[in-house]
CSV table of C-alpha atoms in Angstrom, one decimal:
chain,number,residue,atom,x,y,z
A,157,UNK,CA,-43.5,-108.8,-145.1
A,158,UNK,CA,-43.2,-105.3,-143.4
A,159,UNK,CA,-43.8,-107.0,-139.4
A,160,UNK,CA,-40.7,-109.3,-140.6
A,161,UNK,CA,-38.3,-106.3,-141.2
A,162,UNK,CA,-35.6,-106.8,-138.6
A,163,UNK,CA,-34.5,-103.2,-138.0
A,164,UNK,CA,-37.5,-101.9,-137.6
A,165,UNK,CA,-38.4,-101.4,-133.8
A,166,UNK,CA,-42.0,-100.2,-134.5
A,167,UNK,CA,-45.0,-99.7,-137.3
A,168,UNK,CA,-47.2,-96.8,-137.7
A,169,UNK,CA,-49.1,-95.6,-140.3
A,170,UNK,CA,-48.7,-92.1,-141.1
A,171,UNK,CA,-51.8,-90.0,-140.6
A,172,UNK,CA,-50.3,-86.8,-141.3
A,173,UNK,CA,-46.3,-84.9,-141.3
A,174,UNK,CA,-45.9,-82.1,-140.8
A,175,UNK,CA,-42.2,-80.7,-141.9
A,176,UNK,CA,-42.2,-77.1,-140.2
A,177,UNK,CA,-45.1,-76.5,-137.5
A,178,UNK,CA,-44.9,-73.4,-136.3
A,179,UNK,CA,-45.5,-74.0,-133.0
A,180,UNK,CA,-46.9,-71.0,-130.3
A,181,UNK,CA,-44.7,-69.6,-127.7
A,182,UNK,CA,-48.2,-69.4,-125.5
A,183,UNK,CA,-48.7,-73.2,-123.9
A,184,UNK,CA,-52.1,-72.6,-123.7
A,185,UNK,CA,-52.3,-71.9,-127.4
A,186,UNK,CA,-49.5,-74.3,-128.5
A,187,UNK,CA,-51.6,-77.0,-126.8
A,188,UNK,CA,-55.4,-75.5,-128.3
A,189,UNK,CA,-53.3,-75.8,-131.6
A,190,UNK,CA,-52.7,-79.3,-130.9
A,191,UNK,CA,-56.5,-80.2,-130.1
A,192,UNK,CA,-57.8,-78.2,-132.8
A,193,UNK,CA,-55.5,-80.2,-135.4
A,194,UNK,CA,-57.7,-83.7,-134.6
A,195,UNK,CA,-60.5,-82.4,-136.5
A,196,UNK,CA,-58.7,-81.3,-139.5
A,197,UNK,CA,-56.5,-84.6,-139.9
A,198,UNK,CA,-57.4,-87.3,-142.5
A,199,UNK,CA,-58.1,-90.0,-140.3
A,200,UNK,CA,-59.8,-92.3,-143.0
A,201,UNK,CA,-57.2,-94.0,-145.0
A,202,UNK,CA,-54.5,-94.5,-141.7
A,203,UNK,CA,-57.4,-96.3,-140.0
A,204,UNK,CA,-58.4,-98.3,-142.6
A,205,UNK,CA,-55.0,-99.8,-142.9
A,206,UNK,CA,-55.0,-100.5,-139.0
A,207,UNK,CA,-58.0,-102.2,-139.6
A,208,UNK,CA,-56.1,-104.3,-142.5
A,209,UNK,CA,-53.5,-104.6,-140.2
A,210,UNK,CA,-55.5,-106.3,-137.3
A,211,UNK,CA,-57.2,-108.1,-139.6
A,212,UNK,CA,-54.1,-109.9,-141.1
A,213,UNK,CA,-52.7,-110.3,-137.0
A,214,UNK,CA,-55.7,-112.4,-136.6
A,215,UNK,CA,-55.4,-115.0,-139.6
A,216,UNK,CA,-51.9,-115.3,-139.0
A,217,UNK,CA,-52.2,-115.9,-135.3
A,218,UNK,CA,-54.9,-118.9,-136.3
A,219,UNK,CA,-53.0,-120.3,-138.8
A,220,UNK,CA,-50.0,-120.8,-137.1
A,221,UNK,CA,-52.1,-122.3,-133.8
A,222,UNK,CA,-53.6,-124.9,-136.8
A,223,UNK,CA,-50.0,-125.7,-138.1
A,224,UNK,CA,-48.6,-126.2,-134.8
A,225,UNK,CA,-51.2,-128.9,-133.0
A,226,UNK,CA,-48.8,-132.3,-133.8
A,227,UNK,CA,-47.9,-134.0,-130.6
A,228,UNK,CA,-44.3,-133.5,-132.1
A,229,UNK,CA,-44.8,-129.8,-131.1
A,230,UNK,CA,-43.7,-130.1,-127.2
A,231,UNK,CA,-43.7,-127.0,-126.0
A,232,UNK,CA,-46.4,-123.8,-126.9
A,233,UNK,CA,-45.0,-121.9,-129.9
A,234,UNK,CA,-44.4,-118.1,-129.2
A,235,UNK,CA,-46.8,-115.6,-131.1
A,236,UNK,CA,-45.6,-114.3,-134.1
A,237,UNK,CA,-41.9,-115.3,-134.1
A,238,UNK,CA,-40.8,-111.3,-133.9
A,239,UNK,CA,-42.0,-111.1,-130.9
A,240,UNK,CA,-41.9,-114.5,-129.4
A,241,UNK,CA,-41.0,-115.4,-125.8
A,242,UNK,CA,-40.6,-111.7,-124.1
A,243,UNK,CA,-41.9,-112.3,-121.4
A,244,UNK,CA,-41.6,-115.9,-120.2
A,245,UNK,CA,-38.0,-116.0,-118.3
A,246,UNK,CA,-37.6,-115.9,-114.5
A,247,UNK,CA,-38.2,-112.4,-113.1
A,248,UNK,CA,-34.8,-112.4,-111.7
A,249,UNK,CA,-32.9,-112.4,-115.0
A,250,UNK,CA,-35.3,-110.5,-116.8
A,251,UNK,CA,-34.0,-106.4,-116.5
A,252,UNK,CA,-34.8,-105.4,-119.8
A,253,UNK,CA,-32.9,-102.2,-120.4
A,254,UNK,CA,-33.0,-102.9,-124.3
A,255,UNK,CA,-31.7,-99.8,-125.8
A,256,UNK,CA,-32.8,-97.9,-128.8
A,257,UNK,CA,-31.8,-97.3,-132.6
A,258,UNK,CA,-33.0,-93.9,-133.9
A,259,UNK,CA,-32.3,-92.8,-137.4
A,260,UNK,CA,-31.8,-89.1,-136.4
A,261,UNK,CA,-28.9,-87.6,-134.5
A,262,UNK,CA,-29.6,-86.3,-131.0
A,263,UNK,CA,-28.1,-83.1,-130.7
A,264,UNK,CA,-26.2,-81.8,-127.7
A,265,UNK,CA,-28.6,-80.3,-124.5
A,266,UNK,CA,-31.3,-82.0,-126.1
A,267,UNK,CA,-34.5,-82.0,-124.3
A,268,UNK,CA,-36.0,-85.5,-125.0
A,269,UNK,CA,-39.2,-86.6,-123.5
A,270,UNK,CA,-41.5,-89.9,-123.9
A,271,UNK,CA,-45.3,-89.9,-122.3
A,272,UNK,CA,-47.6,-92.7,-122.7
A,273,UNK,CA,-50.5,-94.4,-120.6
A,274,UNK,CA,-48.1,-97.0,-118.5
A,275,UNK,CA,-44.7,-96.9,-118.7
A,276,UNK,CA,-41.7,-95.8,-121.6
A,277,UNK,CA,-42.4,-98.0,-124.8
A,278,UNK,CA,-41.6,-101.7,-123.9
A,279,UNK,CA,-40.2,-101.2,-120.8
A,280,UNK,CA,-37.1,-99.5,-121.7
A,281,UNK,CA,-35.1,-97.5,-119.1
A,282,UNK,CA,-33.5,-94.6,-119.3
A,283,UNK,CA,-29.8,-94.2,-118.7
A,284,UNK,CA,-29.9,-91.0,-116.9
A,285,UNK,CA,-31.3,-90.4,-113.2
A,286,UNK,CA,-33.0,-87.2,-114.5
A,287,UNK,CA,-35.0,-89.2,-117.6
A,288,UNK,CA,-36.1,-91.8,-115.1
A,289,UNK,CA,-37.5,-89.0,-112.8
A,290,UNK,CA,-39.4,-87.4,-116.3
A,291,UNK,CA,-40.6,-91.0,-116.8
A,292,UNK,CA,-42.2,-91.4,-113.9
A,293,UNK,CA,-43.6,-88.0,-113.6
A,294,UNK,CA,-44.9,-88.4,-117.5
A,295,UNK,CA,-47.3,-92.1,-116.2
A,296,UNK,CA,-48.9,-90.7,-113.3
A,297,UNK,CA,-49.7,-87.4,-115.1
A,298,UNK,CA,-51.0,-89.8,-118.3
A,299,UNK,CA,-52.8,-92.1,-115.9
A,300,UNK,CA,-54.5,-89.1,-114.3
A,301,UNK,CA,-55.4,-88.5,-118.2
A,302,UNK,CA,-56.8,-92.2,-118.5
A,303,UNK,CA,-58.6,-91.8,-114.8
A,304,UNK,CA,-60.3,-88.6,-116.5
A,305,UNK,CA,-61.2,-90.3,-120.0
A,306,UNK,CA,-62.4,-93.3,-118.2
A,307,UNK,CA,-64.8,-91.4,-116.7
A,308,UNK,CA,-66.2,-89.9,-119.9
A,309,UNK,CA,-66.4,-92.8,-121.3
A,310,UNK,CA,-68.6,-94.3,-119.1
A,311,UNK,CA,-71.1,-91.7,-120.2
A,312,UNK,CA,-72.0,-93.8,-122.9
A,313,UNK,CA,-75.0,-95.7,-123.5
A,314,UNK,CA,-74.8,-99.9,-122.7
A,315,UNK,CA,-75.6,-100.4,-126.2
A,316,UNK,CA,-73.3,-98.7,-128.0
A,317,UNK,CA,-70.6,-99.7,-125.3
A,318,UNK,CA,-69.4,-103.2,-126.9
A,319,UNK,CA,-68.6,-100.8,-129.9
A,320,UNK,CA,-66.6,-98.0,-128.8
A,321,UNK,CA,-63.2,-98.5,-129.6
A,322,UNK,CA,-60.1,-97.9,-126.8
A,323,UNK,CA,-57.8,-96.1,-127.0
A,324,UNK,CA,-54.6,-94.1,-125.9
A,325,UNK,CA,-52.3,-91.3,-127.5
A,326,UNK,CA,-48.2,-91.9,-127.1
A,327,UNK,CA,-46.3,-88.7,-127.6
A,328,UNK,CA,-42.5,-88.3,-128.3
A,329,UNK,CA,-41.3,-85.3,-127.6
A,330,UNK,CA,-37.9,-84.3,-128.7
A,331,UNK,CA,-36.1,-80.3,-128.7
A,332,UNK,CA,-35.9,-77.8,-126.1
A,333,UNK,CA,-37.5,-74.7,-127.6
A,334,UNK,CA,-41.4,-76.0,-126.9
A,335,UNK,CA,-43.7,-74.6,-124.4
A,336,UNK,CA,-45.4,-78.1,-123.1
A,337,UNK,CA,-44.5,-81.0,-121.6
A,338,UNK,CA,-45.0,-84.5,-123.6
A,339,UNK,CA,-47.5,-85.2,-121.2
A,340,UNK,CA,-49.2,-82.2,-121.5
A,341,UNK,CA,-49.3,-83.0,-125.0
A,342,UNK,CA,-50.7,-86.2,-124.7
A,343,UNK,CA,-53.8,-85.3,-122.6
A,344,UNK,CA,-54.7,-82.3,-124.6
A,345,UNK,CA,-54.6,-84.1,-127.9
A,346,UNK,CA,-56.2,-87.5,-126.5
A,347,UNK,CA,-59.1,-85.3,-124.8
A,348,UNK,CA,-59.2,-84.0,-128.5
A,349,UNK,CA,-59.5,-87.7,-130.1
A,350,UNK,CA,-61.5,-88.5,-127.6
A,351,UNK,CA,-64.1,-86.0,-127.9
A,352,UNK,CA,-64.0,-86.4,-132.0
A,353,UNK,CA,-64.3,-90.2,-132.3
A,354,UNK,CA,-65.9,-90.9,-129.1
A,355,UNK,CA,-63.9,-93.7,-127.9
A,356,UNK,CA,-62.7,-94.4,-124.4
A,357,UNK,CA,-59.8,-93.7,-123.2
A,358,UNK,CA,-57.6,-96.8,-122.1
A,359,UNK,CA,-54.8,-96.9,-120.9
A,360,UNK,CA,-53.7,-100.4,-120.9
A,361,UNK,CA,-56.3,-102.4,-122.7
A,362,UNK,CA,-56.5,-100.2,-125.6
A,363,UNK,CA,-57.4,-100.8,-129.4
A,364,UNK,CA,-56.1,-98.0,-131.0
A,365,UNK,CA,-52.7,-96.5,-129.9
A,366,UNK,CA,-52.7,-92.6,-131.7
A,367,UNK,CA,-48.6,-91.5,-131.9
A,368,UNK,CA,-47.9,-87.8,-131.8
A,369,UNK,CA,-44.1,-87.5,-132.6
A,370,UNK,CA,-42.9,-84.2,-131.5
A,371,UNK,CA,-38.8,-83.4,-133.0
A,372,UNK,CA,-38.0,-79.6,-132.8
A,373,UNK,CA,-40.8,-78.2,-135.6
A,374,UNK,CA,-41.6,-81.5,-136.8
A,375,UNK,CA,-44.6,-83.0,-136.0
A,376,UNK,CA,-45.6,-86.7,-137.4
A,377,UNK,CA,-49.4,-88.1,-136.0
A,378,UNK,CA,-49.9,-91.8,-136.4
A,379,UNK,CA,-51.6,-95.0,-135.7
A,380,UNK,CA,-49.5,-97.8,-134.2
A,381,UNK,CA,-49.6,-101.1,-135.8
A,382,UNK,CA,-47.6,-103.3,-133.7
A,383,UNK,CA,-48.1,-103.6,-129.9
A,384,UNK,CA,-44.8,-104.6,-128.8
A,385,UNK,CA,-41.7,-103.8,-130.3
A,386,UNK,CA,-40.0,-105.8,-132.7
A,387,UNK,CA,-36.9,-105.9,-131.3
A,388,UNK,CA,-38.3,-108.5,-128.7
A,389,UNK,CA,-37.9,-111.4,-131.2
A,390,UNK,CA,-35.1,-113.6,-129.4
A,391,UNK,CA,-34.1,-112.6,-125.9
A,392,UNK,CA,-35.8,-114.0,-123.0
A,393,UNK,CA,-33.1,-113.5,-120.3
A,394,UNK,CA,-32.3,-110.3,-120.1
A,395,UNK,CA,-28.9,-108.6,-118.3
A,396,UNK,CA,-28.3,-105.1,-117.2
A,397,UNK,CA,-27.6,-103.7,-120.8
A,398,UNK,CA,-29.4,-106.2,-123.0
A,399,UNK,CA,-28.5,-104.9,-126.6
A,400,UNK,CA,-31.8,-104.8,-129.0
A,401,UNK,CA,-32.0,-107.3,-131.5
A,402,UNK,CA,-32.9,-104.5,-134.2
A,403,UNK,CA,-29.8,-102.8,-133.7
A,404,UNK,CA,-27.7,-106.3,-133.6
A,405,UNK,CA,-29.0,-106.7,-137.1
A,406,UNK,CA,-28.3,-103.6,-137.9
A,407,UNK,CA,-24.3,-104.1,-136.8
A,408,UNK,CA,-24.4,-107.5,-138.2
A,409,UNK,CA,-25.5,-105.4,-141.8
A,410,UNK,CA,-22.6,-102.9,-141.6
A,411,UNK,CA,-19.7,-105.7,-142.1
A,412,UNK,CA,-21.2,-107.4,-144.7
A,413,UNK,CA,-21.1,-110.9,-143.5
A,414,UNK,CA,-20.2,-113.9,-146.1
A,415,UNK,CA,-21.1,-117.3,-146.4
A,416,UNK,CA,-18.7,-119.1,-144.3
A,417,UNK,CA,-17.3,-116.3,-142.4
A,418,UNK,CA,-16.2,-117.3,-138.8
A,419,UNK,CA,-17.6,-114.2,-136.6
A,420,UNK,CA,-17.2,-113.1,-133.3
A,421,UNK,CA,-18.4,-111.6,-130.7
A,422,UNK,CA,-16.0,-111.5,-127.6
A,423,UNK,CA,-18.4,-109.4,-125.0
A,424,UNK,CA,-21.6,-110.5,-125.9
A,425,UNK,CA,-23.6,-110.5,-122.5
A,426,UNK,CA,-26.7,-112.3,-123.1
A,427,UNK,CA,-26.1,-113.3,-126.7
A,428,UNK,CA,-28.5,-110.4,-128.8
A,429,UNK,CA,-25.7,-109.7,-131.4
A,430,UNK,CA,-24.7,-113.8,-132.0
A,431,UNK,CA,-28.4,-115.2,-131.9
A,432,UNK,CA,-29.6,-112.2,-134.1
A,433,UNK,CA,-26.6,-113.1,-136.6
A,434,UNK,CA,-27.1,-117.2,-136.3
A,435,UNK,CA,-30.8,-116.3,-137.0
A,436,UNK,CA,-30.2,-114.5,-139.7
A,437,UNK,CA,-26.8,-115.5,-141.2
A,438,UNK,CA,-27.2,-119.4,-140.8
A,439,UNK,CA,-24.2,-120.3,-143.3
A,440,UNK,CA,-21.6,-118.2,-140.9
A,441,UNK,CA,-20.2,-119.9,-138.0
A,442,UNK,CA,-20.7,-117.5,-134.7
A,443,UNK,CA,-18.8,-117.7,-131.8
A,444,UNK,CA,-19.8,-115.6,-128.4
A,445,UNK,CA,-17.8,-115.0,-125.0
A,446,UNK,CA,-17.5,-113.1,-122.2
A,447,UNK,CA,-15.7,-112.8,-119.0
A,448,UNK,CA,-18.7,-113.0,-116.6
A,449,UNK,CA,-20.0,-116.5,-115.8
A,450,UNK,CA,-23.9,-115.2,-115.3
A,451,UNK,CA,-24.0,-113.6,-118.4
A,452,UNK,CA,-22.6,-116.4,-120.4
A,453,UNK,CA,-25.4,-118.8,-118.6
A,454,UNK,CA,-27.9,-116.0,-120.0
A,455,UNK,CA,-27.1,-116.3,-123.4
A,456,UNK,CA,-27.0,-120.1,-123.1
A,457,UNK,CA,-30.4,-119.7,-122.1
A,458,UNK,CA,-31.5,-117.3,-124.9
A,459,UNK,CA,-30.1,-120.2,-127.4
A,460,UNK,CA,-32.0,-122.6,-126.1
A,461,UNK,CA,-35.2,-120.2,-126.6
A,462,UNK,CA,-34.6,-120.1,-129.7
A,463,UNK,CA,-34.2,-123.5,-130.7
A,464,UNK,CA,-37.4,-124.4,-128.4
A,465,UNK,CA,-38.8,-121.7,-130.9
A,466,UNK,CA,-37.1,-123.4,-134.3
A,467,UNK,CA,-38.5,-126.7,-133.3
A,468,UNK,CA,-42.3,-125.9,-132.4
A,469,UNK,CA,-42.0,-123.8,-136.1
A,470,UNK,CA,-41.4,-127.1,-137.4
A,471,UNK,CA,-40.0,-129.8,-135.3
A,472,UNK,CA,-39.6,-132.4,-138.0
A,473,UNK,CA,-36.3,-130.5,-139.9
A,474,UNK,CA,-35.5,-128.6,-136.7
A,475,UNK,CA,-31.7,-128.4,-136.9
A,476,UNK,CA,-29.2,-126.2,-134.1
A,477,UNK,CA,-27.9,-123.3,-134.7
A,478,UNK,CA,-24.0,-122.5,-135.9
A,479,UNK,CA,-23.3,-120.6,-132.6
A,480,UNK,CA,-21.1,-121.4,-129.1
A,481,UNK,CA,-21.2,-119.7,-126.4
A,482,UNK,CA,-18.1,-119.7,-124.2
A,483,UNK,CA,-16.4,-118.0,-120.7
A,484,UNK,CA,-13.2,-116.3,-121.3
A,485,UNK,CA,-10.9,-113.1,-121.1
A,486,UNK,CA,-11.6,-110.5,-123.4
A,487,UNK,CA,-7.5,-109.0,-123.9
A,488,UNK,CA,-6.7,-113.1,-124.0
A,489,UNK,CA,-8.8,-115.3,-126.2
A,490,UNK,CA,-8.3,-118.9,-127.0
A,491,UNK,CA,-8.5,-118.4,-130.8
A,492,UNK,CA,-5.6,-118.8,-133.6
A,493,UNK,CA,-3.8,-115.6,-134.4
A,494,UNK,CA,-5.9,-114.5,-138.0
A,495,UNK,CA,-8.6,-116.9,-138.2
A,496,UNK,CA,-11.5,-114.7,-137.1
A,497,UNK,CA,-13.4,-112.6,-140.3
A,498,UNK,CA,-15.5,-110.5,-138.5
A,499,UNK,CA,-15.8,-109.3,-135.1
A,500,UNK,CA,-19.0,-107.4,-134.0
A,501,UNK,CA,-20.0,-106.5,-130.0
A,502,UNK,CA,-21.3,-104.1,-128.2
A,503,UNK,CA,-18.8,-102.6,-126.0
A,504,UNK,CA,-18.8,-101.7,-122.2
A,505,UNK,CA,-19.9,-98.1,-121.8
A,506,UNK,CA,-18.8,-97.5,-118.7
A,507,UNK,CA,-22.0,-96.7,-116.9
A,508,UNK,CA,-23.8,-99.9,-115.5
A,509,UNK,CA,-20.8,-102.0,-117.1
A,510,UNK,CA,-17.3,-101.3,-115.9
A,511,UNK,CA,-16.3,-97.7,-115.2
A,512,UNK,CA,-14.8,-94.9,-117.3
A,513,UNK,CA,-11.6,-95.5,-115.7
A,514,UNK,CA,-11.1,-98.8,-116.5
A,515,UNK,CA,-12.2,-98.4,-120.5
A,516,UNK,CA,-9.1,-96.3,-120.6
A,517,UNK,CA,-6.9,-100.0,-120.4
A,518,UNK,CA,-9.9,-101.9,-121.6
A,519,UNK,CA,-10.4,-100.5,-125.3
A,520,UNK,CA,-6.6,-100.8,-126.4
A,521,UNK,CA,-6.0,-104.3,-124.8
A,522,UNK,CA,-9.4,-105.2,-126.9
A,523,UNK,CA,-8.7,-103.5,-130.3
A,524,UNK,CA,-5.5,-105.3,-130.2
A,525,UNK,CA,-6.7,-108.8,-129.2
A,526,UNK,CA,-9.3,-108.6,-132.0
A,527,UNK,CA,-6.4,-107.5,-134.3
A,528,UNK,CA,-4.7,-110.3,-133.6
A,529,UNK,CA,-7.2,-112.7,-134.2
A,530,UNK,CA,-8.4,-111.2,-137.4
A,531,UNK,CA,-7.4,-111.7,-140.9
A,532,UNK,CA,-5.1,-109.0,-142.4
A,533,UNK,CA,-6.2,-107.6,-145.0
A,534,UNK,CA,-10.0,-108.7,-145.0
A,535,UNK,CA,-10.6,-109.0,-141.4
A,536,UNK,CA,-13.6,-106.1,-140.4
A,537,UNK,CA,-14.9,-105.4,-136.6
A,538,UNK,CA,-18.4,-103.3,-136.1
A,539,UNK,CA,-18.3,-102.1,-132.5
A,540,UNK,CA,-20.8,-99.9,-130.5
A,541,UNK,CA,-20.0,-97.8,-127.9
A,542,UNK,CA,-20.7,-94.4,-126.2
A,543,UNK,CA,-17.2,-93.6,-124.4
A,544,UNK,CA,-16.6,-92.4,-128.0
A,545,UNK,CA,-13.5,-90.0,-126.4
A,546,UNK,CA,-11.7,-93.1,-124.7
A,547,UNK,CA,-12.7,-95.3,-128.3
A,548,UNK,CA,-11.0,-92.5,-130.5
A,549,UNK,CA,-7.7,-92.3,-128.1
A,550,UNK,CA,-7.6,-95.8,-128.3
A,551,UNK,CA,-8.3,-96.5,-132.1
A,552,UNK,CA,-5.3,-93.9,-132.7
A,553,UNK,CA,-2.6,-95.9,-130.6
A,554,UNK,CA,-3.8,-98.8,-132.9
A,555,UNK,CA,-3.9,-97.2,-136.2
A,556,UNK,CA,-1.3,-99.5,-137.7
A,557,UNK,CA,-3.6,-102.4,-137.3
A,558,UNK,CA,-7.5,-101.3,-137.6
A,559,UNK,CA,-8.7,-98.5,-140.3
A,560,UNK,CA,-11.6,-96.6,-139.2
A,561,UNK,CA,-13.9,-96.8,-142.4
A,562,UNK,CA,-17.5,-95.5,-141.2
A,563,UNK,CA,-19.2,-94.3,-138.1
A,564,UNK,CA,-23.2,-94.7,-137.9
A,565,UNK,CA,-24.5,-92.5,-134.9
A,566,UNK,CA,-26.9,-94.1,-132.7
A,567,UNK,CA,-29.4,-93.3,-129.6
A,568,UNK,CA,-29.0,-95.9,-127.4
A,569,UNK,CA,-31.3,-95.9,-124.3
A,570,UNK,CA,-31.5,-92.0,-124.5
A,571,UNK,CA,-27.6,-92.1,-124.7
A,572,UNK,CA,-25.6,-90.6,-127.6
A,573,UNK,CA,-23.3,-93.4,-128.8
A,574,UNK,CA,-21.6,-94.6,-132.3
A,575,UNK,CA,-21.3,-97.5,-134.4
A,576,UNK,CA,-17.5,-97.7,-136.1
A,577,UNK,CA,-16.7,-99.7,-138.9
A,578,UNK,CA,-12.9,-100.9,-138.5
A,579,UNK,CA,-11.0,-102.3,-141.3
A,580,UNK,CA,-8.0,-104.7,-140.6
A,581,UNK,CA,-4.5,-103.6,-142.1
A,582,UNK,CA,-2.3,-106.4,-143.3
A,583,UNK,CA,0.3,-105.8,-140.8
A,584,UNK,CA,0.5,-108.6,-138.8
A,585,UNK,CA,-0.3,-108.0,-135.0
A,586,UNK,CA,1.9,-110.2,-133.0
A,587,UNK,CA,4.8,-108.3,-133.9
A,588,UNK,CA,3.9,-105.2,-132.2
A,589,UNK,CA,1.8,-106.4,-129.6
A,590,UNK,CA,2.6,-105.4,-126.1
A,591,UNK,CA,2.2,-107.5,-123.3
A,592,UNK,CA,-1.1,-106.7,-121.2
């Protein structure tokens, strides 16, 4: 039940927190602190349940491979549903730059690092030139790390070998008043694993994947218990700012949907918000759009995934889904004037979409399309964005037709952006609407 939360991003199980560590001004001591924490941590319990945890992976994985061998079954099921089908588009579409929901609010100048073995969890980029540069910097130091721990573990005997678990340690750093990199924390404290469990370091084929969570003077160690996110559970062709299915649910939660409640999505690049809502709200009818032809052929595609996926669940009630996908202009849509419920999308930031510039004519035309073809009175819109300057300026030239009723901050892709909740008035739009 908890791998089929659909918020969630990752699992760990908690081996220790750690509210206000007092961390030393010294690196060299902040980072002997670290080590010398291994040893005193109550490793038992937390690796018991990843053993439950792998344990339940495996039956699950076999009983769904004895369910799904009928010849009705054309095409080989995706593992575990969440998860299903990352990986299997052509290379060309497939730029995942998902972007990330964090419960916590980023504060300004923050200093936010990420060091593991390969590369940034699940092959998310960064927004910023200066992150990707940390990035890289972060693997090759960590795969120096896994070069060195390699090397240990090779010290052990050929018997014992089969046993020895992998491993690899993950640290997110995030604050600017610490001493040490994330890297830097990652070695030292995997050398201290290492040495206290004797298991081999791994960066890539690893068993055991040790979190150290770093936020300012809190300090949270862990044991992952899923491999790959869970946001990878419908998208298979990904665009330049693929939205994570997570945090579609998560906007798709916000306004409430009702049975029968026609929702829309009028920039929805490769479909995340629409397929996460059809998915999960079967008994509202969603419609999706957008103004450029390759990503509307993306998200065509990403349906089809995911009725390739319904049917091999179980091909013999496999029905569609209550979605279209169609190409049109954002500030002109070919829908009736009030007969939209909801509207929820993700909109352009102005960084690898659009420009700045152009938001500045973009988010009024929009916010007064959508007004127009939502309900007075009932009609609710849920839209992300990180030009929250150019949103606000906007949102107040059309204050007689949307109510701003909540704002949910969110770190998207290392970016500081915001969720609004919008309320329709029950002025009708047509009679103040300007011509674009």
């Amino acid at each position: 039940q908890v791998h089929r939360l659909r918020s969630v991003d990752n699992l760990f199980v908690v081996v220790q927190e750690f509210k206000d560590y007092q961390f030393k001004e010294n690196k060299e001591d902040a980072l002997k602190d670290l080590e010398d924490l291994v040893k005193k941590l109550p490793w038992t319990d937390p690796l018991q349940v990843w053993e439950l945890n792998n344990s339940l992976k495996k039956k699950k994985t076999k009983r769904k491979k004895h369910n799904l061998q009928s010849p009705a079954s054309r095409e080989k099921p995706s593992d575990g549903g969440e998860e299903g089908g990352a990986d299997q588009n052509n290379t060309n579409d497939q730029e995942d730059c998902a972007q990330t929901p964090v419960s916590v609010e980023p504060t300004g100048g923050q200093d936010t690092e990420n060091a593991q073995g390969v590369t940034p969890r699940n092959g998310e980029e960064e927004e910023e030139e200066e992150e990707d540069k940390e990035q890289s910097d972060v693997k090759a130091g960590a795969q120096e790390r896994s070069e060195r721990g390699a090397e240990a573990g090779e010290g052990h005997s050929g018997e014992g070998e089969a046993k020895v678990l992998r491993f690899r340690v993950t640290c997110n750093r995030a604050g600017d008043k610490h001493s040490f990199t994330s890297n830097e924390a990652a070695r030292d404290f995997g050398g201290a694993v290492q040495e206290h469990f004797q298991w081999k370091a791994d960066m890539t084929n690893f068993d055991v994947e040790v979190l150290l969570n770093i936020h300012n003077n809190e300090v949270v160690v862990g044991i992952a218990l899923t491999e790959e996110s869970l946001h990878r559970r419908n998208i298979t062709h990904f665009g330049p700012t693929t939205l994570r299915s997570t945090l579609a649910y998560g906007m798709l939660r916000l306004c409430d949907p009702q049975p029968t409640d026609i929702i829309v999505d009028p920039m929805c690049g490769t479909g995340a918000i629409p397929i996460e809502g059809a998915a999960e709200w079967p008994f509202c009818y969603h419609i999706a759009g957008d103004n450029n032809p390759q990503a509307v052929k993306r998200a065509a595609n990403n349906v089809c995934s995911l009725l390739r996926k319904n049917e091999s669940k179980d091909s013999s009630s496999a029905l569609g889904v209550p979605l279209d996908i169609i190409q049109w202009d954002i500030c002109n849509l070919p829908l009736r004037t009030g007969s939209v419920d909801v509207v929820v999308t993700d909109m352009p930031f102005g960084k690898r979409i659009g420009s700045k510039k152009k938001n500045w004519d973009l988010y009024p035309a929009c916010l007064m399309e959508m007004g127009r073809i939502c309900t007075p009175g009932t009609g609710r819109a849920v839209l992300l964005t990180q030009d929250k300057k150019c949103f606000a300026k906007a949102l107040s030239r059309v204050g007689h037709i949307w109510r701003r009723a909540q704002t949910v901050w969110v770190n998207v892709g290392g970016l500081h952006a915001a969720v609004y909740l919008l309320r329709r008035t029950w002025e009708r739009a047509e009679e103040t609407r300007p011509v674009w």
